[in-house]
Amino acid sequence: MSKTVTPYQDEKATKKEQVADMFNNISKTYDFLNHFMSLGIDIIWRKKAINELKADKPQLILDVATGTGDFAFEALKILKPKKIIGVDISQGMLNIADQKIAKRHLSDKFEVKLGDSEKLPFADNGFDAVTVAYGVRNFENLLDGLTDIHRVLKPGGKAVVLEFSKPKAFPVKQLYNFYFNYVTPGIGKLFSKDARAYSYLPESVAAFPDGPAFTAMMAKAGFTNTKSRPLAFGICSIYTGVK
């Protein structure tokens, strides 16, 4: 990553600590703003990413940076695994996930725990699949995070990463940049008590090494058969790799 982009201009706190604070601050409005600002398209993108695992039929899945659990809930519906474990550094987000799990009576299928995405609290070779939706650009050290994801996967297991990317074609690029840099922070400021969180979003996407740069990093972390699949003219991308 060319430079480290942090949510707050706090030199005393690490990116990891700042990201945890940011998600704790916006946890109550996160789901609403996510769907509102993406016009609900984020749900379609999630389904496409989850479908990358359909043929593999994973039974034990780790969802890294699980947040409020939306990606994992969708994976439960589509893939019907025995269990999904979600890990996140924000207790505020996990509290919302726990409420949803209880409401849906899914505690036997989905559990969440507080943990560092770059130092996962799990043994080697334990999971059939690992998923990360909109979380890798928040890693403090991207290569460390990918290497640890590789470590906890079983041999032959697959990682699926869904992340924002940077569209290149006119006029999508121009519209995307305008929406992300001006509209998104405005909506975030209106509905969230943490306006900075929604200006951090375009900054973190701009600094993220998307496309071939990210698949190259996955390969460096030990993954084989790495692929990048752009969605919606490159607004978002699905990355896959096998251990």
Tab-separated table of C-alpha atoms in Angstrom:
chain	number	residue	atom	x	y	z
A	1	MET	CA	0.000	0.000	0.000
A	2	SER	CA	1.458	3.325	-1.011
A	3	LYS	CA	0.516	5.123	2.206
A	4	THR	CA	-1.252	4.332	5.438
A	5	VAL	CA	-4.658	5.984	5.543
A	6	THR	CA	-6.249	6.184	8.984
A	7	PRO	CA	-9.776	7.165	10.054
A	8	TYR	CA	-8.592	9.854	12.467
A	9	GLN	CA	-5.550	12.121	12.589
A	10	ASP	CA	-4.339	10.607	15.844
A	11	GLU	CA	-0.620	9.953	15.905
A	12	LYS	CA	-0.817	8.173	19.269
A	13	ALA	CA	-3.220	5.463	18.058
A	14	THR	CA	-2.420	2.752	15.505
A	15	LYS	CA	-4.572	2.315	12.411
A	16	LYS	CA	-6.004	-0.820	14.022
A	17	GLU	CA	-7.093	1.085	17.140
A	18	GLN	CA	-8.561	3.896	15.058
A	19	VAL	CA	-10.507	1.477	12.834
A	20	ALA	CA	-11.931	-0.262	15.928
A	21	ASP	CA	-12.976	3.112	17.392
A	22	MET	CA	-14.523	4.199	14.091
A	23	PHE	CA	-16.669	1.071	13.740
A	24	ASN	CA	-17.684	1.264	17.407
A	25	ASN	CA	-18.857	4.832	16.710
A	26	ILE	CA	-20.899	4.015	13.590
A	27	SER	CA	-22.132	0.515	14.511
A	28	LYS	CA	-25.748	1.563	15.177
A	29	THR	CA	-26.222	3.237	11.780
A	30	TYR	CA	-23.835	1.033	9.770
A	31	ASP	CA	-26.354	-1.388	8.201
A	32	PHE	CA	-28.816	1.334	7.254
A	33	LEU	CA	-26.158	3.562	5.649
A	34	ASN	CA	-24.525	0.630	3.859
A	35	HIS	CA	-27.714	-0.327	2.023
A	36	PHE	CA	-28.863	3.278	1.561
A	37	MET	CA	-25.627	4.568	0.040
A	38	SER	CA	-25.170	1.583	-2.275
A	39	LEU	CA	-28.879	1.653	-3.290
A	40	GLY	CA	-29.025	-1.971	-2.123
A	41	ILE	CA	-26.506	-3.132	-4.735
A	42	ASP	CA	-24.147	-4.274	-1.961
A	43	ILE	CA	-26.545	-7.198	-1.348
A	44	ILE	CA	-26.169	-8.369	-4.985
A	45	TRP	CA	-22.365	-8.079	-4.762
A	46	ARG	CA	-22.331	-10.143	-1.569
A	47	LYS	CA	-24.325	-12.921	-3.246
A	48	LYS	CA	-21.918	-12.983	-6.212
A	49	ALA	CA	-18.944	-13.302	-3.856
A	50	ILE	CA	-20.585	-16.090	-1.842
A	51	ASN	CA	-21.426	-17.984	-5.041
A	52	GLU	CA	-17.664	-18.308	-5.648
A	53	LEU	CA	-17.758	-20.973	-2.901
A	54	LYS	CA	-20.831	-22.893	-4.086
A	55	ALA	CA	-18.911	-25.634	-5.881
A	56	ASP	CA	-16.537	-26.058	-2.902
A	57	LYS	CA	-19.356	-26.753	-0.399
A	58	PRO	CA	-17.368	-25.518	2.642
A	59	GLN	CA	-18.669	-26.755	5.994
A	60	LEU	CA	-16.646	-24.570	8.344
A	61	ILE	CA	-16.207	-20.936	7.251
A	62	LEU	CA	-14.356	-18.066	8.879
A	63	ASP	CA	-15.722	-14.596	8.103
A	64	VAL	CA	-12.969	-12.060	8.798
A	65	ALA	CA	-13.970	-8.459	9.617
A	66	THR	CA	-17.494	-9.834	9.986
A	67	GLY	CA	-18.925	-6.537	11.276
A	68	THR	CA	-22.662	-6.837	11.909
A	69	GLY	CA	-22.710	-10.248	10.212
A	70	ASP	CA	-24.623	-9.518	6.989
A	71	PHE	CA	-22.165	-11.372	4.752
A	72	ALA	CA	-22.182	-14.419	7.037
A	73	PHE	CA	-25.987	-14.511	7.229
A	74	GLU	CA	-26.148	-14.503	3.427
A	75	ALA	CA	-23.489	-17.246	3.265
A	76	LEU	CA	-25.535	-19.385	5.674
A	77	LYS	CA	-28.545	-19.089	3.370
A	78	ILE	CA	-26.709	-19.821	0.122
A	79	LEU	CA	-24.010	-22.308	1.165
A	80	LYS	CA	-25.710	-24.024	4.127
A	81	PRO	CA	-22.454	-24.805	5.974
A	82	LYS	CA	-22.389	-26.511	9.375
A	83	LYS	CA	-20.920	-23.399	10.986
A	84	ILE	CA	-19.604	-19.888	10.366
A	85	ILE	CA	-17.339	-18.104	12.833
A	86	GLY	CA	-17.067	-14.344	12.489
A	87	VAL	CA	-14.175	-12.298	13.853
A	88	ASP	CA	-13.907	-8.503	14.130
A	89	ILE	CA	-11.935	-5.879	16.082
A	90	SER	CA	-15.019	-3.768	16.846
A	91	GLN	CA	-17.073	-4.868	19.835
A	92	GLY	CA	-19.784	-2.385	18.847
A	93	MET	CA	-20.281	-4.120	15.492
A	94	LEU	CA	-20.220	-7.568	17.133
A	95	ASN	CA	-22.905	-6.498	19.617
A	96	ILE	CA	-25.222	-5.771	16.661
A	97	ALA	CA	-24.268	-9.127	15.083
A	98	ASP	CA	-25.066	-10.929	18.357
A	99	GLN	CA	-28.500	-9.288	18.496
A	100	LYS	CA	-29.223	-10.472	14.935
A	101	ILE	CA	-28.006	-14.008	15.715
A	102	ALA	CA	-30.312	-14.218	18.750
A	103	LYS	CA	-33.267	-12.770	16.824
A	104	ARG	CA	-32.824	-15.314	14.024
A	105	HIS	CA	-32.148	-18.244	16.406
A	106	LEU	CA	-28.866	-19.045	14.653
A	107	SER	CA	-26.462	-19.354	17.598
A	108	ASP	CA	-25.762	-22.992	16.695
A	109	LYS	CA	-24.749	-21.974	13.149
A	110	PHE	CA	-23.044	-18.607	13.551
A	111	GLU	CA	-20.908	-17.265	16.365
A	112	VAL	CA	-18.806	-14.130	16.551
A	113	LYS	CA	-15.726	-13.245	18.551
A	114	LEU	CA	-13.521	-10.238	19.113
A	115	GLY	CA	-10.172	-10.660	17.411
A	116	ASP	CA	-7.426	-9.151	15.318
A	117	SER	CA	-7.758	-9.933	11.595
A	118	GLU	CA	-3.977	-9.961	11.266
A	119	LYS	CA	-3.414	-12.291	14.246
A	120	LEU	CA	-6.392	-14.593	14.000
A	121	PRO	CA	-7.177	-16.458	17.245
A	122	PHE	CA	-7.432	-19.851	15.510
A	123	ALA	CA	-5.217	-22.880	14.914
A	124	ASP	CA	-3.519	-23.616	11.576
A	125	ASN	CA	-5.381	-25.468	8.801
A	126	GLY	CA	-8.807	-25.257	10.440
A	127	PHE	CA	-11.242	-23.713	7.937
A	128	ASP	CA	-12.631	-24.890	4.599
A	129	ALA	CA	-13.057	-21.282	3.458
A	130	VAL	CA	-12.306	-17.752	4.631
A	131	THR	CA	-14.318	-14.730	3.498
A	132	VAL	CA	-13.661	-10.996	3.901
A	133	ALA	CA	-16.207	-8.430	2.708
A	134	TYR	CA	-15.085	-4.791	2.632
A	135	GLY	CA	-12.518	-5.428	5.346
A	136	VAL	CA	-9.058	-5.897	3.850
A	137	ARG	CA	-8.511	-2.202	3.092
A	138	ASN	CA	-8.834	-1.578	6.841
A	139	PHE	CA	-5.980	-3.955	7.693
A	140	GLU	CA	-2.975	-2.210	9.192
A	141	ASN	CA	-0.614	-4.600	7.436
A	142	LEU	CA	-2.292	-6.147	4.407
A	143	LEU	CA	0.327	-8.820	3.744
A	144	ASP	CA	0.289	-9.956	7.393
A	145	GLY	CA	-3.496	-10.256	7.258
A	146	LEU	CA	-3.475	-12.279	4.038
A	147	THR	CA	-0.695	-14.526	5.342
A	148	ASP	CA	-2.687	-15.249	8.497
A	149	ILE	CA	-5.817	-16.003	6.463
A	150	HIS	CA	-3.697	-18.466	4.467
A	151	ARG	CA	-2.427	-20.020	7.728
A	152	VAL	CA	-5.890	-20.825	9.131
A	153	LEU	CA	-7.187	-22.317	5.864
A	154	LYS	CA	-7.081	-26.065	5.284
A	155	PRO	CA	-4.906	-27.161	2.338
A	156	GLY	CA	-7.149	-26.800	-0.722
A	157	GLY	CA	-9.307	-24.254	1.098
A	158	LYS	CA	-10.381	-21.059	-0.639
A	159	ALA	CA	-10.286	-17.399	0.350
A	160	VAL	CA	-12.871	-15.024	-1.116
A	161	VAL	CA	-12.358	-11.275	-0.713
A	162	LEU	CA	-14.958	-8.673	-1.725
A	163	GLU	CA	-13.612	-5.125	-1.796
A	164	PHE	CA	-14.136	-1.737	-3.392
A	165	SER	CA	-11.880	-1.036	-6.352
A	166	LYS	CA	-11.241	1.908	-8.651
A	167	PRO	CA	-13.140	1.990	-11.959
A	168	LYS	CA	-11.038	3.108	-14.938
A	169	ALA	CA	-13.583	3.752	-17.720
A	170	PHE	CA	-15.274	7.076	-18.506
A	171	PRO	CA	-17.853	8.126	-17.268
A	172	VAL	CA	-18.082	5.530	-14.457
A	173	LYS	CA	-14.770	6.661	-12.981
A	174	GLN	CA	-15.868	10.316	-12.841
A	175	LEU	CA	-19.338	9.552	-11.431
A	176	TYR	CA	-17.873	7.131	-8.890
A	177	ASN	CA	-15.272	9.640	-7.702
A	178	PHE	CA	-17.887	12.380	-7.343
A	179	TYR	CA	-20.278	10.105	-5.413
A	180	PHE	CA	-17.571	8.671	-3.159
A	181	ASN	CA	-15.784	11.945	-2.440
A	182	TYR	CA	-18.748	14.321	-2.078
A	183	VAL	CA	-22.084	12.494	-1.703
A	184	THR	CA	-20.972	9.679	0.626
A	185	PRO	CA	-19.335	11.930	3.270
A	186	GLY	CA	-22.405	14.221	3.147
A	187	ILE	CA	-24.840	11.364	3.780
A	188	GLY	CA	-22.543	9.968	6.476
A	189	LYS	CA	-22.433	13.348	8.212
A	190	LEU	CA	-26.220	13.626	8.090
A	191	PHE	CA	-27.035	10.197	9.548
A	192	SER	CA	-23.969	9.189	11.538
A	193	LYS	CA	-22.420	10.765	14.597
A	194	ASP	CA	-18.998	10.154	13.061
A	195	ALA	CA	-18.680	12.126	9.819
A	196	ARG	CA	-14.966	11.330	9.528
A	197	ALA	CA	-15.773	7.630	9.029
A	198	TYR	CA	-17.397	8.411	5.683
A	199	SER	CA	-14.583	10.586	4.374
A	200	TYR	CA	-12.129	7.846	5.410
A	201	LEU	CA	-14.028	5.452	3.112
A	202	PRO	CA	-12.991	7.050	-0.236
A	203	GLU	CA	-9.479	7.715	1.086
A	204	SER	CA	-8.981	4.066	2.078
A	205	VAL	CA	-10.301	2.856	-1.297
A	206	ALA	CA	-7.983	5.244	-3.159
A	207	ALA	CA	-4.970	3.932	-1.221
A	208	PHE	CA	-5.903	0.239	-1.647
A	209	PRO	CA	-3.823	-1.819	-4.129
A	210	ASP	CA	-6.700	-3.240	-6.184
A	211	GLY	CA	-6.790	-5.528	-9.222
A	212	PRO	CA	-3.524	-7.278	-10.213
A	213	ALA	CA	-1.641	-5.579	-7.347
A	214	PHE	CA	-3.905	-7.313	-4.821
A	215	THR	CA	-3.799	-10.744	-6.490
A	216	ALA	CA	0.016	-10.404	-6.543
A	217	MET	CA	-0.099	-9.762	-2.791
A	218	MET	CA	-2.306	-12.831	-2.312
A	219	ALA	CA	0.276	-14.883	-4.228
A	220	LYS	CA	3.027	-13.456	-2.002
A	221	ALA	CA	1.015	-14.592	1.042
A	222	GLY	CA	1.052	-18.146	-0.344
A	223	PHE	CA	-2.181	-18.383	-2.346
A	224	THR	CA	-2.328	-20.126	-5.719
A	225	ASN	CA	-4.822	-19.811	-8.575
A	226	THR	CA	-5.469	-16.174	-7.615
A	227	LYS	CA	-8.158	-14.380	-9.604
A	228	SER	CA	-9.694	-10.929	-9.750
A	229	ARG	CA	-13.255	-10.385	-10.993
A	230	PRO	CA	-14.419	-6.763	-11.360
A	231	LEU	CA	-18.107	-6.021	-10.745
A	232	ALA	CA	-20.188	-3.010	-11.879
A	233	PHE	CA	-17.532	-1.568	-14.213
A	234	GLY	CA	-14.854	-1.994	-11.558
A	235	ILE	CA	-16.589	-0.281	-8.619
A	236	CYS	CA	-16.102	-3.482	-6.664
A	237	SER	CA	-14.012	-6.646	-7.163
A	238	ILE	CA	-14.107	-10.249	-6.019
A	239	TYR	CA	-10.721	-11.841	-5.381
A	240	THR	CA	-10.176	-15.556	-4.883
A	241	GLY	CA	-7.177	-17.693	-3.996
A	242	VAL	CA	-6.553	-21.292	-2.967
A	243	LYS	CA	-4.192	-22.669	-0.302
